[in-house]
């Protein structure tokens, strides 16, 4: 059986947090799912979003959960007449995957400018991370020499 190709996620650098790769509602739904203790139904997700100040129609939440399932972020189980959704990936796995996709996309044709800008951005936004970057580079160089 052929492996299902996951839908492409669009990178929006100007957006906060997970919204860089997911829509605003998708991000909020994923937060609810990660905070949940076990599987959630559409209605349970809708109720939790309402408690957090986000009112949305049942069908909107159902569509959003379906899209997150199609993207491979949620697992869907049938229990009785209702679908129950469970996170397929952790917060950390998703953010790691997002970073990997963005960097891979930049390295191909824009490696030099991407690296230069990345170092500039670190210097401006988080100068203490430059030392972390230097340590990672040294570790990779040492690994390359060993192999």
PDB file of C-alpha atoms in Angstrom, residues 11 16 32 62 67 74 78 89 94 97-98 110 129:
ATOM      1  CA  UNK A  11       5.373  28.823   6.579  1.00  0.00           C
ATOM      2  CA  UNK A  16       3.428  33.806  16.486  1.00  0.00           C
ATOM      3  CA  UNK A  32      -6.523  21.948  23.584  1.00  0.00           C
ATOM      4  CA  UNK A  62     -15.206  19.291  13.052  1.00  0.00           C
ATOM      5  CA  UNK A  67      -7.722  18.789   8.609  1.00  0.00           C
ATOM      6  CA  UNK A  74      -4.189  13.876  15.185  1.00  0.00           C
ATOM      7  CA  UNK A  78     -14.446   5.753  16.119  1.00  0.00           C
ATOM      8  CA  UNK A  89       2.660  14.189  17.731  1.00  0.00           C
ATOM      9  CA  UNK A  94       5.744  19.413  15.860  1.00  0.00           C
ATOM     10  CA  UNK A  97       9.406  19.197  12.401  1.00  0.00           C
ATOM     11  CA  UNK A  98       8.471  22.810  11.615  1.00  0.00           C
ATOM     12  CA  UNK A 110      19.569  29.970  -0.361  1.00  0.00           C
ATOM     13  CA  UNK A 129      22.611  31.524  21.455  1.00  0.00           C
TER      14      UNK A 129
END
